[in-house]
Short mmCIF file of C-alpha atoms in Angstrom, two decimals:
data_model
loop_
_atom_site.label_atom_id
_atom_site.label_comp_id
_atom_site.label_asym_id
_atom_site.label_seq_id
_atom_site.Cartn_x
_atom_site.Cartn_y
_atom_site.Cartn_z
CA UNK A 1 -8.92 -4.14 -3.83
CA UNK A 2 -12.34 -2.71 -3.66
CA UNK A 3 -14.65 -1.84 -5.85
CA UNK A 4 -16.92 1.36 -5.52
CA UNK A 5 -19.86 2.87 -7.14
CA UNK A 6 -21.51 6.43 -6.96
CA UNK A 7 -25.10 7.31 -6.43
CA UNK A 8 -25.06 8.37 -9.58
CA UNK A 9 -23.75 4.82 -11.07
CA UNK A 10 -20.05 5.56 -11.45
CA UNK A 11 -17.81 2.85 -10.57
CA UNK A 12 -14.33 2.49 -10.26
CA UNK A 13 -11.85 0.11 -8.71
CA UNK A 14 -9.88 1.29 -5.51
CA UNK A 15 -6.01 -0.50 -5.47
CA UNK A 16 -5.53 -0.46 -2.04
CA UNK A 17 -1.75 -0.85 -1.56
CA UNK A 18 -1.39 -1.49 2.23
CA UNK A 19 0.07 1.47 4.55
CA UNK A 20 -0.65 4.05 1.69
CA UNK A 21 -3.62 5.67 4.08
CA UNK A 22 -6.21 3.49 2.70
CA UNK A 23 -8.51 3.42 5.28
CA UNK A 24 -8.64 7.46 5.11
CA UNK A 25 -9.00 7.23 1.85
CA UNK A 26 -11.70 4.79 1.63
CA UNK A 27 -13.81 6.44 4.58
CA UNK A 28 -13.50 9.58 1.94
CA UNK A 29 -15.14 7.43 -0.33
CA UNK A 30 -18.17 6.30 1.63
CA UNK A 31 -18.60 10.40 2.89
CA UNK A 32 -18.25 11.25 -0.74
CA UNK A 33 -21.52 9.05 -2.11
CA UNK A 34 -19.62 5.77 -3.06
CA UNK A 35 -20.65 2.26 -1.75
CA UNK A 36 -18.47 -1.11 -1.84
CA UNK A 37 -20.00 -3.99 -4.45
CA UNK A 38 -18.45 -6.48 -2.18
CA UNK A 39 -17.55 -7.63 1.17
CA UNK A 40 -13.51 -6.21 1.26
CA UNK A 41 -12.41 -8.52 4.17
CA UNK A 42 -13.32 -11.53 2.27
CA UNK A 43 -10.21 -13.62 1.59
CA UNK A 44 -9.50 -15.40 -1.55
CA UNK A 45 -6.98 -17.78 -2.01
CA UNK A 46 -5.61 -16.61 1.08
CA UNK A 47 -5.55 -12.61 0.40
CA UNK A 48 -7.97 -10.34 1.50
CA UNK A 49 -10.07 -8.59 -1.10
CA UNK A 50 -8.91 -5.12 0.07
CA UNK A 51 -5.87 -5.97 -0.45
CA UNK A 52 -5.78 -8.24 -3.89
CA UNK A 53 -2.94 -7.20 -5.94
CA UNK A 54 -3.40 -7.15 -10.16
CA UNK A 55 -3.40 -11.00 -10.69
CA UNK A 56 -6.19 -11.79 -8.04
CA UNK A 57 -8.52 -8.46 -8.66
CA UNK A 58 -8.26 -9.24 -12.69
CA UNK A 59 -9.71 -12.98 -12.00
CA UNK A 60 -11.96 -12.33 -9.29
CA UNK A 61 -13.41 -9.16 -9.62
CA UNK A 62 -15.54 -6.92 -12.50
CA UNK A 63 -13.17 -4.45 -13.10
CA UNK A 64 -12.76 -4.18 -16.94
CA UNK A 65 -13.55 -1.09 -18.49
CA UNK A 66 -13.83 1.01 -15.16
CA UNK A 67 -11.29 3.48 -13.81
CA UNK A 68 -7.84 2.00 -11.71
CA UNK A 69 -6.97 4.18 -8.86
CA UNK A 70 -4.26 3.75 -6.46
CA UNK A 71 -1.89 5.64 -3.45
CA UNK A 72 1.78 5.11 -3.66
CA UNK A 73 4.32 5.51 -1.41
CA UNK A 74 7.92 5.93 -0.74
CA UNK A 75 9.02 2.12 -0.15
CA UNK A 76 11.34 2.25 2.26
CA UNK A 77 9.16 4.87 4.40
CA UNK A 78 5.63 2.37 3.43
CA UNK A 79 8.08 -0.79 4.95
CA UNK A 80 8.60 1.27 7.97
CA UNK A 81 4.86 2.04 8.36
CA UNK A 82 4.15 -2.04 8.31
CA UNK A 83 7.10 -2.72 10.50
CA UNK A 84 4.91 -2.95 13.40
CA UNK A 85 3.01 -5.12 11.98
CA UNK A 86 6.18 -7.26 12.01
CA UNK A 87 6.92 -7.21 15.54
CA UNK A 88 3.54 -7.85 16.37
CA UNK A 89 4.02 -11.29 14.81
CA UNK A 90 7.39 -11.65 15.57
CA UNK A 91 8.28 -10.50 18.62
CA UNK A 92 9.69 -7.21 19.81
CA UNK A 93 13.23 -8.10 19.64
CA UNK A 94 13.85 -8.39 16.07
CA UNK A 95 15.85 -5.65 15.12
CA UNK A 96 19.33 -7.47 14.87
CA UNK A 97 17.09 -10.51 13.16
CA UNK A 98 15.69 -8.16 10.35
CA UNK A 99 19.11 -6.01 9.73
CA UNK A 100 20.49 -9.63 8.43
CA UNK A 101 20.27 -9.76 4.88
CA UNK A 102 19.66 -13.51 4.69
CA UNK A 103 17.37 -13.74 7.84
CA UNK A 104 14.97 -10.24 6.62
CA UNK A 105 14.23 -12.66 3.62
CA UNK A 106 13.28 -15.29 5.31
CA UNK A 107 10.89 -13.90 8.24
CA UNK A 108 9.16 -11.84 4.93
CA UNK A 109 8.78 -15.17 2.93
CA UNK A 110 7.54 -17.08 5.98
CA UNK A 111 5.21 -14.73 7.01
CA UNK A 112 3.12 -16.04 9.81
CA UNK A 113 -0.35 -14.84 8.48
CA UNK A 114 -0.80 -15.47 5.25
CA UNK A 115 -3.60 -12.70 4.85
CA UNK A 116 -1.07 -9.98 5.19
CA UNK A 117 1.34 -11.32 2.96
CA UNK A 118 -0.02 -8.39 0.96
CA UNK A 119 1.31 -6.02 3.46
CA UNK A 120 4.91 -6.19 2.19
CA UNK A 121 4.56 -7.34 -1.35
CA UNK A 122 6.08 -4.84 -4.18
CA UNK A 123 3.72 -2.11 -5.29
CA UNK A 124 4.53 -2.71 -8.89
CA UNK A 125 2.55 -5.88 -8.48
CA UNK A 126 -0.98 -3.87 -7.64
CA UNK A 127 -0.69 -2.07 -10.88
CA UNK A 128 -1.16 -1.53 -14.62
CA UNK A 129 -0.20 0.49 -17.05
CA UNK A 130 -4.13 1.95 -17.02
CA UNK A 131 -3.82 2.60 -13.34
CA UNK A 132 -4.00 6.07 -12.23
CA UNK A 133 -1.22 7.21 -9.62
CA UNK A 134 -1.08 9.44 -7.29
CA UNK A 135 1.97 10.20 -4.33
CA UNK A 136 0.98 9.52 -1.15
CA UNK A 137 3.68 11.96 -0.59
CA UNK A 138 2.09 14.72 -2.60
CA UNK A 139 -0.81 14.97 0.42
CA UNK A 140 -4.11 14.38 0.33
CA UNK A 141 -5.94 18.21 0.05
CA UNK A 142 -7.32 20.12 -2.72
CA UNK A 143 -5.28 18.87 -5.73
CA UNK A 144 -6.09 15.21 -4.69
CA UNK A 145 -9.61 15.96 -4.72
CA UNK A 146 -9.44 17.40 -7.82
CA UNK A 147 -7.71 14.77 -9.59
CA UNK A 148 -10.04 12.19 -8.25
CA UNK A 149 -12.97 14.38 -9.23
CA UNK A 150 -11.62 14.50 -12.50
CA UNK A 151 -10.79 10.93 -13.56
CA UNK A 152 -14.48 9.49 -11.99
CA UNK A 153 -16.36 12.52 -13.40
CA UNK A 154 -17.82 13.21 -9.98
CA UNK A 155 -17.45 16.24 -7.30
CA UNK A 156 -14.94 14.79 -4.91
CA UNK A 157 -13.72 16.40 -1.75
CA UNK A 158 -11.02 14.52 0.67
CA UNK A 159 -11.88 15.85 4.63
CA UNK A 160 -10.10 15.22 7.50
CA UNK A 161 -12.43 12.85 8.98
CA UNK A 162 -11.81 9.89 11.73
CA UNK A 163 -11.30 6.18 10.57
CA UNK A 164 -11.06 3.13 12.06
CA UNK A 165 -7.37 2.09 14.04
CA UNK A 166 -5.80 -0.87 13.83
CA UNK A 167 -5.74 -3.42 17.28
CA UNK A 168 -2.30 -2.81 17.88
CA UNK A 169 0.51 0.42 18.57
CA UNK A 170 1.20 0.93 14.83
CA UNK A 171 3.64 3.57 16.38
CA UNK A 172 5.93 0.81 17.60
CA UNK A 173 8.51 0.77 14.62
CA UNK A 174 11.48 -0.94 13.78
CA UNK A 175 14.25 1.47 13.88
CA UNK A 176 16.21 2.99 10.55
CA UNK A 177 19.29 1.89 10.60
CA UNK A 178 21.79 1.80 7.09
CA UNK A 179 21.59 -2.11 7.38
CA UNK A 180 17.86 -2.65 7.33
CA UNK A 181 17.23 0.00 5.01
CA UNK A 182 19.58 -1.58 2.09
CA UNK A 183 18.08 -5.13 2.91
CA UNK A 184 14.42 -2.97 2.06
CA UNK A 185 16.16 -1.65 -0.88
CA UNK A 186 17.06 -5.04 -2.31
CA UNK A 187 13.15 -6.31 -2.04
CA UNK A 188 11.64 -2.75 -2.80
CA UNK A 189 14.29 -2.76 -5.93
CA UNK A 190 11.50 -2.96 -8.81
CA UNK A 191 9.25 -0.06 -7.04
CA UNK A 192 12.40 2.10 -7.16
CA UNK A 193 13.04 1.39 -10.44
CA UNK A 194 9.44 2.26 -11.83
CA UNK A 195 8.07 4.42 -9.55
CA UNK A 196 10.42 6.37 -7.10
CA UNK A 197 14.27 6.12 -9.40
CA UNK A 198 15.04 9.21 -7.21
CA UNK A 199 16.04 6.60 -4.17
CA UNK A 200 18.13 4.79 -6.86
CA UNK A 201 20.50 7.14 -7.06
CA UNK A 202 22.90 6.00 -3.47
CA UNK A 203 22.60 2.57 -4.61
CA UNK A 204 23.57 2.99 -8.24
CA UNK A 205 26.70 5.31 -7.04
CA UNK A 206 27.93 2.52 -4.31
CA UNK A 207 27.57 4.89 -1.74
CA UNK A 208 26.77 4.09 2.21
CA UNK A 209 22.90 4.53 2.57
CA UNK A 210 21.54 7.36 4.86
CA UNK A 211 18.66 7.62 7.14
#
């Protein structure tokens, strides 16, 4: 998590939920007059501080009293977006491996770098009941400005502009098959619940998952 101030002394606190285009968002930030209090690729008992969810940025960082603001994300489609990230650690051949209910929990809890642990975690762990949501679906043009302008109480304007790539082909995917995506719909099951209960309709009704 990161936490931002304007020119003008607004500051706010940025939940940066991994694969919810943070790193467009953030460079947004910096071209919109806000500057990090902090180092965000410090780690802290393990996690980086970009990426603290509620229990670490609540003990380690000032954040009382200041606007929450996060991106969320269809889970199953924000799983697929980290799944390269998975075979990057794993190995490219772990399709089979991560379609088996009992061996997908294990290679998640045994995650080889504990940094990224982060990566996968549930999104209802990042938030509060004070933080402000927005759809990563919903797109990122005028309205988001807007409603980022409005909670901070400063112009905003989200652009279009270049940020910083990861090291790797985050285009290399695992595939969606009906196997992998129940075994993400078991771990995702509390972000369903809360925040997307649309996707909890096939799984309530027994019926065979779809891609």
């Amino acid at each position: 998590m990161s936490v931002y101030k304007h020119s003008s002394g607004k500051r706010f606190l940025f939940v940066h939920i991994p694969r919810t285009a943070g790193r467009f968002i953030t460079t947004n930030f910096v071209k919109n007059g806000f500057k990090l209090e902090h180092d965000a690729h410090t780690s802290i008992e393990g996690i980086e501080i970009i990426h603290f969810h509620r229990e670490l940025y609540e003990k380690y960082l000032d954040v009382e009293g200041i606007p929450h603001i996060a991106i969320i994300r269809n889970p199953i489609d924000k799983f697929f977006g980290a799944s390269s990230f998975l075979k990057r650690m794993y190995g490219e051949d772990i399709q089979e491996a991560m379609e088996d209910p009992m061996m997908f929990s294990m290679m998640l809890d045994n995650f080889p770098l504990p940094e990224a642990v982060n990566w996968y975690r549930p999104q209802v762990d990042f938030i509060s009941d004070k933080t402000y949501l927005w759809r990563f679906e919903n797109g990122f043009g005028e309205e988001f400005s807007e409603w980022i302008s409005d909670i901070l109480g400063v112009p905003f304007k989200a652009e279009d502009v270049p940020y910083k790539k990861l090291s790797y082909d985050e285009n290399n995917k695992l595939e969606r098959t009906d196997k992998l995506i129940d075994n993400i719909r078991t771990i995702c099951r509390k972000d369903i619940e809360q925040l997307y209960p649309e996707l909890a309709a096939p799984l309530q009704e027994g019926s065979q998952t779809k891609t």
